[in-house]
Amino acid sequence: MAGSYTALRYATAALAFLGTTWAAPTLYASDLEIARNKSNHGISDLNKRAVAFDYNGEKVRGVNLGGWFVLEPWITPSIFDEWSTSNTVVDEYTYTKTLGKSEALSRLSNHWNTWITQDDFNAIAQAGLNHVRIPIGYWAVAPVDGDPYVQGQLDVLDNAINWARGAGLKVMLDLHGAPGSQNGFDNSGRYGSVEWQQGDTVSQTLTALQNLANRYKGDTDVVTAIELLNEPLGSSLDLAGVQDFYNKGYQTVKSASSNFAVAFHDAFQDFSTYWTGFGSGDSDLMIDTHQYQIFSPEEVGRSPSDHLSYACGLGPKLAGTNKWIVVGEWTGAQTDCAKWLNGLGKGARYDGSFPDSSYTGTCDGKYTGTVGALSSDDKNNIRAYIEAQLDAYEQHTGWFFWTWKTESAPEWHMKDLIAGGLFPQPLNSRQHPGQCG
C-alpha cells in the first residue's frame, strides 16, 4: 500500500493514449534454478489448461497480505521502533542495510514465519473470501548485486501456496517492488526517488517476473494471476515505457504458462479511459486500480456521505471498463491517521500534523488502537463505507481489501474489522442497504 501519496492526485497529468506494438517474447537469463517438480500435488495436465478461476462469471472477493514479504513501517511499526526518532531506517532497504545481512535475515525469517500463518489462510476462507493478493519484492526472486536485501522469502511463499490450496483460495502474486523503485514509496522497498526505467532496471524487473512465473507455473490451480508491477507512478515515469514493459511482462508471464491471468496497475491514470485500447486481443488481461480517498487534503476533508458518494460513483465506471478490472487495494479508512501511514515519522493530513495540511478532525483512536475501541460514529461510518465499496466494486470483476492485519491501525485491519462487526459477514449482509442506488 502506498503510504507516500503526497500530492499524487494533483501531480498526475492528463495524457493522451500512447500506443505501442507487441514485440516478440524476449528471453531473460536467470541466475536462479527455480523450476520445481509439482508432480506430488497430483494435479493432472488436463485440469490445468485454462485460468483456474472464472473471472467472467464469479466475483473476486479477496484481501492483501500486506507487510509480510515487503515491509511497511505503518503495518508493523514494532519492527521499526528502534529508529523512530532517528528516522534513519524507513523501509526494507535501509532496514537490511543498517542491520547487515546476517541480523536482517534472522529478524526477517522470524517475521516471515509468524506474521501470516496457515491459520490466517483458513480464517480468510472462513470469512467467505476466495482470493489473496501477496506482495513480493524483486529482491526475493532476482536479487541485484550490491543491494542489501536478504532472501529466504520464497520458502515461506511456497508454504503459502499450499496453505491457499488447502483453504480453497486463489492467489494473485504481486510484484510490489522493482529495482530503482517504481514510485519512491516505502512499500516499493526503497523510499525516495523514482529511478525505475534507468539503466538495467526494466530488464531486471522482467527477469524477476520470469523467475516468479517459472517458479509457480506448476501451481496454476492456485496461482491464477501475476501482477506485473504494483503502482508505477505514471506522473514520474515515461508512460510509453510503462506500456512497453507491460507488453513484455505479459509475454514473459504467458510464456511460462498460458494458465496465468496477467494483471497490470493503472499507473494512476484514469482506468476507464486511458487503458481502453491497451492489449487489444490479448487474453486473460486484468486492470488493477487502487481506490483510496485519504491521500490529499481534499479527500480527507470529505464528509462521510461524500466518501460514500464517491465510492458509489466508481461502480458504473468499473462496469463500463472493457477488461477484467479489480480494485486491488482499498480500505475502510476515511482518514490518514494510522501511525506512519504517510511514512515513518510523518504525521497525518486529517489532524493537520502532515506538512502543508490543515485540521479536519481528531486522530484519537485511529493513530493507534483497536477496532473495539473506535467511537460509535467511527464504527458506523466505517461499516457504511465498506458496504458501499463492496456494492460498487462488485459491479465488475471484484476487489482485494488492504490489508488482512496490522499491528495497530484499526481502520485497515480486516481480520479485526470482521471480528468487530464492521466488515459484513456474510459478505452480502447489509446494515446500510441501497447506498449506491
C-alpha positions in Angstrom: 0.0 0.0 0.0 1.4 3.3 -1.0 1.7 5.3 2.2 3.5 8.2 0.5 0.9 9.5 -2.0 1.7 13.2 -1.2 0.1 15.3 -3.9 -0.2 12.3 -6.2 -3.6 13.1 -7.4 -2.5 16.6 -8.3 0.7 15.6 -9.9 -0.8 13.1 -12.3 -1.2 14.7 -15.7 -4.0 14.0 -18.2 -2.1 12.3 -21.0 -3.3 11.0 -24.4 -3.2 7.3 -25.0 0.2 6.2 -26.2 0.1 3.2 -28.5 2.8 0.6 -28.6 3.3 -2.5 -30.7 3.7 -6.0 -29.4 7.2 -7.4 -29.7 8.2 -11.0 -29.9 8.8 -12.6 -26.5 12.1 -11.6 -25.0 14.0 -14.2 -23.0 16.0 -13.1 -20.0 18.7 -15.2 -18.4 18.2 -16.3 -14.9 20.9 -16.9 -12.3 18.5 -19.0 -10.3 17.3 -22.5 -11.0 13.7 -22.2 -9.8 11.7 -24.7 -11.8 10.2 -27.1 -9.3 8.6 -30.5 -9.7 4.9 -30.3 -8.8 4.0 -33.9 -9.5 3.4 -34.5 -5.8 0.4 -32.3 -6.0 -1.4 -34.9 -8.0 -2.8 -32.3 -10.5 -3.2 -33.7 -14.0 -2.4 -31.6 -17.0 -6.0 -32.0 -18.2 -7.1 -29.9 -15.2 -4.6 -27.1 -15.9 -5.3 -25.9 -19.4 -7.0 -22.6 -18.5 -7.1 -20.0 -15.8 -8.4 -21.8 -12.8 -10.9 -19.1 -11.8 -13.8 -17.8 -13.8 -13.1 -14.1 -13.8 -16.1 -13.6 -16.1 -18.7 -15.4 -14.1 -17.5 -15.1 -10.5 -16.6 -12.2 -8.3 -13.1 -11.8 -6.8 -13.5 -11.3 -3.1 -10.0 -11.0 -1.7 -7.6 -9.5 0.7 -4.0 -8.4 0.6 -1.4 -9.9 2.8 0.5 -6.7 3.3 3.6 -6.2 5.3 4.6 -9.8 5.0 7.3 -10.2 2.3 7.7 -6.4 1.8 8.0 -4.4 5.0 5.8 -1.3 5.5 6.5 0.6 8.7 2.9 1.5 9.4 1.7 -2.1 9.2 4.4 -3.4 11.6 5.7 -0.4 13.5 7.3 -2.6 16.1 9.9 -3.7 13.5 11.0 -0.1 13.1 10.5 1.3 16.6 14.2 1.4 17.5 14.7 4.0 14.7 11.5 6.0 15.4 13.5 9.1 16.5 16.4 8.9 14.2 14.4 8.2 11.0 17.5 6.5 9.6 15.6 3.3 8.8 12.4 3.9 6.9 11.9 0.9 4.6 13.2 -2.6 3.9 16.3 -1.3 2.0 17.5 0.8 4.9 16.5 -1.8 7.4 18.6 -4.5 5.8 21.5 -2.1 5.0 21.6 -1.0 8.7 21.4 -4.4 10.2 23.6 -6.3 7.8 22.6 -9.5 6.1 23.0 -11.9 8.9 21.0 -10.0 11.5 18.4 -8.8 9.0 17.9 -12.4 7.8 17.5 -13.6 11.4 14.9 -11.0 12.2 13.0 -11.2 8.9 12.9 -15.0 8.9 11.1 -14.8 12.2 8.7 -12.2 10.8 8.0 -14.2 7.6 7.2 -17.3 9.6 4.9 -15.6 12.2 3.2 -12.6 10.6 0.9 -14.8 8.4 0.4 -18.5 9.0 -1.8 -21.3 7.8 -4.4 -20.2 10.4 -4.8 -16.9 8.6 -5.5 -18.6 5.3 -8.1 -20.7 6.9 -9.7 -17.7 8.6 -9.7 -15.8 5.3 -11.6 -18.7 3.6 -14.0 -19.0 6.5 -14.8 -15.3 6.1 -16.1 -16.0 2.6 -13.2 -14.7 0.6 -11.8 -16.5 -2.4 -8.5 -14.8 -3.2 -5.4 -13.4 -1.6 -3.0 -10.9 -3.2 0.5 -11.5 -2.0 3.1 -8.7 -2.5 6.7 -9.8 -3.2 9.8 -7.7 -3.9 12.1 -8.2 -6.9 14.9 -9.0 -4.5 13.2 -12.2 -3.4 13.3 -13.7 -6.9 16.0 -11.8 -8.8 18.4 -10.1 -6.4 20.6 -7.4 -7.8 24.3 -7.2 -6.9 25.1 -4.6 -4.4 21.6 -4.5 -2.8 21.4 -5.1 0.9 18.2 -7.1 0.8 18.1 -10.7 2.1 16.5 -13.8 0.6 14.6 -16.7 2.0 11.0 -15.5 1.5 10.3 -18.0 -1.3 10.4 -21.0 1.0 7.6 -19.4 3.0 5.8 -18.3 -0.1 5.9 -21.9 -1.3 4.2 -22.8 2.0 1.6 -20.1 1.4 0.7 -21.6 -1.9 0.0 -24.9 -0.2 -2.0 -23.2 2.6 -4.1 -21.4 -0.1 -4.6 -24.7 -1.9 -5.8 -26.4 1.4 -8.1 -23.5 2.2 -9.6 -23.3 -1.3 -8.2 -19.9 -2.0 -6.8 -18.5 -5.3 -3.6 -16.4 -5.3 -2.5 -13.3 -7.1 1.2 -12.8 -6.9 2.0 -9.1 -7.0 5.5 -7.8 -7.9 5.4 -4.9 -5.3 8.9 -3.5 -5.7 11.1 -3.0 -8.7 14.8 -2.1 -9.0 15.3 1.6 -8.6 11.8 2.0 -7.1 8.8 2.5 -9.5 7.2 5.1 -7.2 9.5 6.2 -4.4 7.1 4.8 -1.8 8.4 2.8 1.2 6.3 -0.1 0.1 8.4 -0.4 -3.1 11.3 -1.5 -0.8 13.1 1.9 -1.1 11.7 5.2 -0.1 12.8 8.3 -2.1 13.4 9.0 -5.7 11.9 7.1 -8.6 14.8 5.5 -10.5 13.0 2.6 -12.3 13.4 2.9 -16.1 17.0 4.0 -15.6 19.9 1.7 -16.6 19.0 -2.0 -16.5 16.1 -1.7 -14.1 13.4 -2.6 -16.5 15.2 -5.7 -17.8 15.9 -6.7 -14.2 12.2 -6.4 -13.4 11.4 -8.7 -16.4 13.9 -11.2 -15.0 12.1 -11.1 -11.7 8.8 -11.7 -13.4 10.2 -14.6 -15.4 11.6 -16.2 -12.3 8.4 -15.8 -10.4 6.3 -17.2 -13.2 8.6 -20.1 -13.8 8.7 -21.0 -10.1 4.9 -21.2 -9.9 3.9 -22.3 -13.4 3.1 -25.7 -11.9 0.8 -24.2 -9.3 -1.7 -22.5 -11.6 -4.5 -24.4 -9.9 -3.9 -21.9 -7.1 -1.8 -19.1 -8.5 -4.3 -17.8 -11.1 -2.8 -14.3 -11.6 0.5 -12.5 -11.6 0.6 -8.7 -11.3 3.4 -7.2 -13.4 4.2 -4.3 -11.1 2.5 -2.5 -8.2 1.7 1.2 -8.5 4.2 2.6 -11.1 4.0 6.3 -10.6 2.9 7.4 -14.0 3.4 11.1 -13.4 7.1 10.4 -12.7 7.7 7.8 -15.5 7.7 7.6 -19.2 4.2 6.1 -19.8 5.1 4.8 -23.2 7.9 2.9 -21.5 5.4 1.6 -18.9 3.2 0.2 -21.6 6.2 -1.4 -23.4 7.2 -3.0 -20.1 3.6 -4.3 -19.6 3.7 -5.7 -23.2 6.9 -7.6 -22.5 5.8 -8.6 -19.0 2.6 -10.1 -20.4 4.6 -12.1 -22.9 7.1 -13.2 -20.2 4.4 -14.4 -17.8 2.3 -16.1 -20.6 5.4 -17.8 -21.9 5.8 -19.5 -18.6 2.2 -20.7 -18.6 -0.9 -19.7 -20.6 -2.9 -20.5 -17.4 -1.9 -17.3 -15.7 -4.1 -14.2 -15.9 -1.9 -11.1 -16.1 -2.8 -8.1 -14.1 -1.3 -4.6 -14.5 -1.8 -1.5 -12.4 -3.3 1.6 -14.0 -0.2 3.7 -13.1 -2.7 6.2 -11.6 -4.2 7.0 -15.0 -7.9 7.0 -15.5 -8.7 3.3 -15.6 -12.0 3.9 -17.5 -10.4 5.7 -20.5 -6.6 5.6 -20.6 -6.2 1.8 -20.9 -9.2 1.1 -23.1 -7.2 0.2 -26.2 -4.2 -1.4 -24.4 -3.6 -5.1 -25.0 -6.5 -5.4 -27.5 -6.9 -9.0 -28.5 -4.8 -10.4 -25.6 -6.4 -12.9 -23.4 -6.7 -13.0 -19.6 -5.7 -9.4 -19.1 -6.8 -7.6 -15.9 -6.5 -4.0 -14.8 -5.7 -3.3 -11.2 -6.9 0.1 -9.8 -6.3 1.3 -6.2 -9.0 3.4 -4.7 -8.2 5.4 -1.6 -9.8 8.7 -0.5 -7.3 9.9 2.0 -4.0 10.9 0.4 -4.8 14.5 -0.4 -6.2 17.4 1.7 -9.4 17.5 -0.4 -10.1 13.8 0.2 -9.6 13.8 3.9 -11.8 16.8 4.1 -14.8 14.9 2.7 -17.8 14.2 4.9 -18.7 10.5 5.4 -21.6 11.0 2.9 -19.2 12.4 0.4 -16.9 9.4 0.8 -19.9 7.2 0.1 -21.0 9.1 -3.0 -17.5 9.0 -4.5 -17.3 5.2 -3.9 -20.7 4.6 -5.4 -19.8 6.7 -8.4 -16.9 4.3 -9.2 -19.4 1.4 -9.8 -20.6 2.5 -13.2 -17.1 3.4 -14.3 -15.9 -0.1 -13.3 -18.8 -1.7 -15.0 -18.1 0.1 -18.3 -14.5 -1.0 -18.4 -13.7 -3.3 -21.4 -11.3 -5.6 -19.5 -11.4 -7.5 -16.3 -10.8 -5.0 -13.5 -10.2 -5.4 -9.8 -10.0 -2.8 -7.1 -6.8 -4.3 -5.9 -6.4 -2.1 -2.9 -9.0 -0.2 -0.8 -9.7 0.4 2.8 -12.3 1.2 5.5 -10.3 4.3 6.5 -11.7 7.7 5.8 -8.6 9.3 7.4 -4.9 9.0 7.0 -4.5 8.9 10.8 -2.7 5.5 11.1 0.7 5.8 12.7 3.4 6.2 9.9 0.9 5.6 7.1 2.4 8.5 5.2 6.0 7.4 6.0 8.0 6.7 9.2 7.9 9.8 11.4 5.4 11.6 9.3 2.0 12.9 10.6 -1.5 12.9 9.1 -3.4 15.3 6.9 -6.6 14.7 8.8 -5.3 16.3 12.1 -3.1 18.8 10.4 0.2 17.2 11.5 1.4 16.4 8.0 3.2 19.3 6.2 1.0 21.8 4.3 -2.2 20.3 5.7 -4.9 21.8 8.0 -7.0 20.3 10.7 -10.1 18.3 9.8 -10.6 16.2 12.9 -9.0 14.3 15.6 -7.0 11.1 15.1 -7.9 9.8 18.6 -8.3 6.1 18.5 -7.2 5.9 14.9 -3.5 6.8 15.2 -3.1 3.5 17.1 -5.8 1.5 18.7 -8.2 -1.4 18.2 -11.5 -1.8 16.3 -13.3 -2.3 19.6 -12.1 1.0 21.0 -13.3 3.1 18.0 -16.1 5.6 18.7 -19.6 4.6 17.8 -19.6 7.2 15.0 -16.4 5.8 13.5 -17.8 2.3 13.6 -21.0 3.3 11.9 -19.1 5.3 9.2 -16.6 2.6 8.5 -19.3 -0.1 8.2 -21.3 2.0 5.8 -18.3 2.9 3.8 -17.2 -0.7 3.5 -20.6 -1.7 2.4 -20.8 1.0 -0.3 -17.4 0.0 -1.7 -18.4 -3.7 -1.8 -21.5 -2.8 -3.8 -19.6 -0.6 -6.2 -16.6 -2.8 -6.8 -18.6 -5.9 -7.5 -20.2 -4.1 -10.5 -17.2 -5.6 -12.4 -14.6 -8.2 -11.5 -14.2 -7.6 -7.8 -11.8 -6.5 -5.1 -8.9 -7.1 -2.7 -9.1 -5.2 0.6 -5.9 -3.7 2.1 -5.0 -5.4 4.4 -5.6 -8.6 6.4 -3.9 -7.4 9.5 -1.9 -4.6 11.1 -0.3 -4.2 14.5 -2.2 -1.1 15.5 -4.2 0.5 12.6 -7.8 -0.3 13.3 -9.3 1.2 10.1 -7.2 -1.1 8.0 -7.2 -4.4 9.9 -9.7 -6.6 8.1 -9.4 -9.5 10.5 -10.4 -7.3 13.4 -13.0 -5.4 11.3 -14.7 -8.7 10.7 -14.5 -9.7 14.4 -15.8 -6.3 15.4 -18.8 -6.5 13.0 -17.6 -3.6 10.8 -16.9 -5.9 7.8 -20.1 -7.7 6.7 -20.5 -11.3 7.5 -21.7 -12.9 5.3 -20.2 -10.6 2.7 -23.6 -9.8 1.2 -25.1 -8.8 4.6 -26.1 -5.1 4.7 -26.8 -2.8 7.6 -27.0 0.1 5.1 -28.7 -1.3 2.0 -29.2 0.6 -1.2 -26.5 3.2 -0.6 -25.4 3.0 -4.3 -29.0 3.1 -5.6 
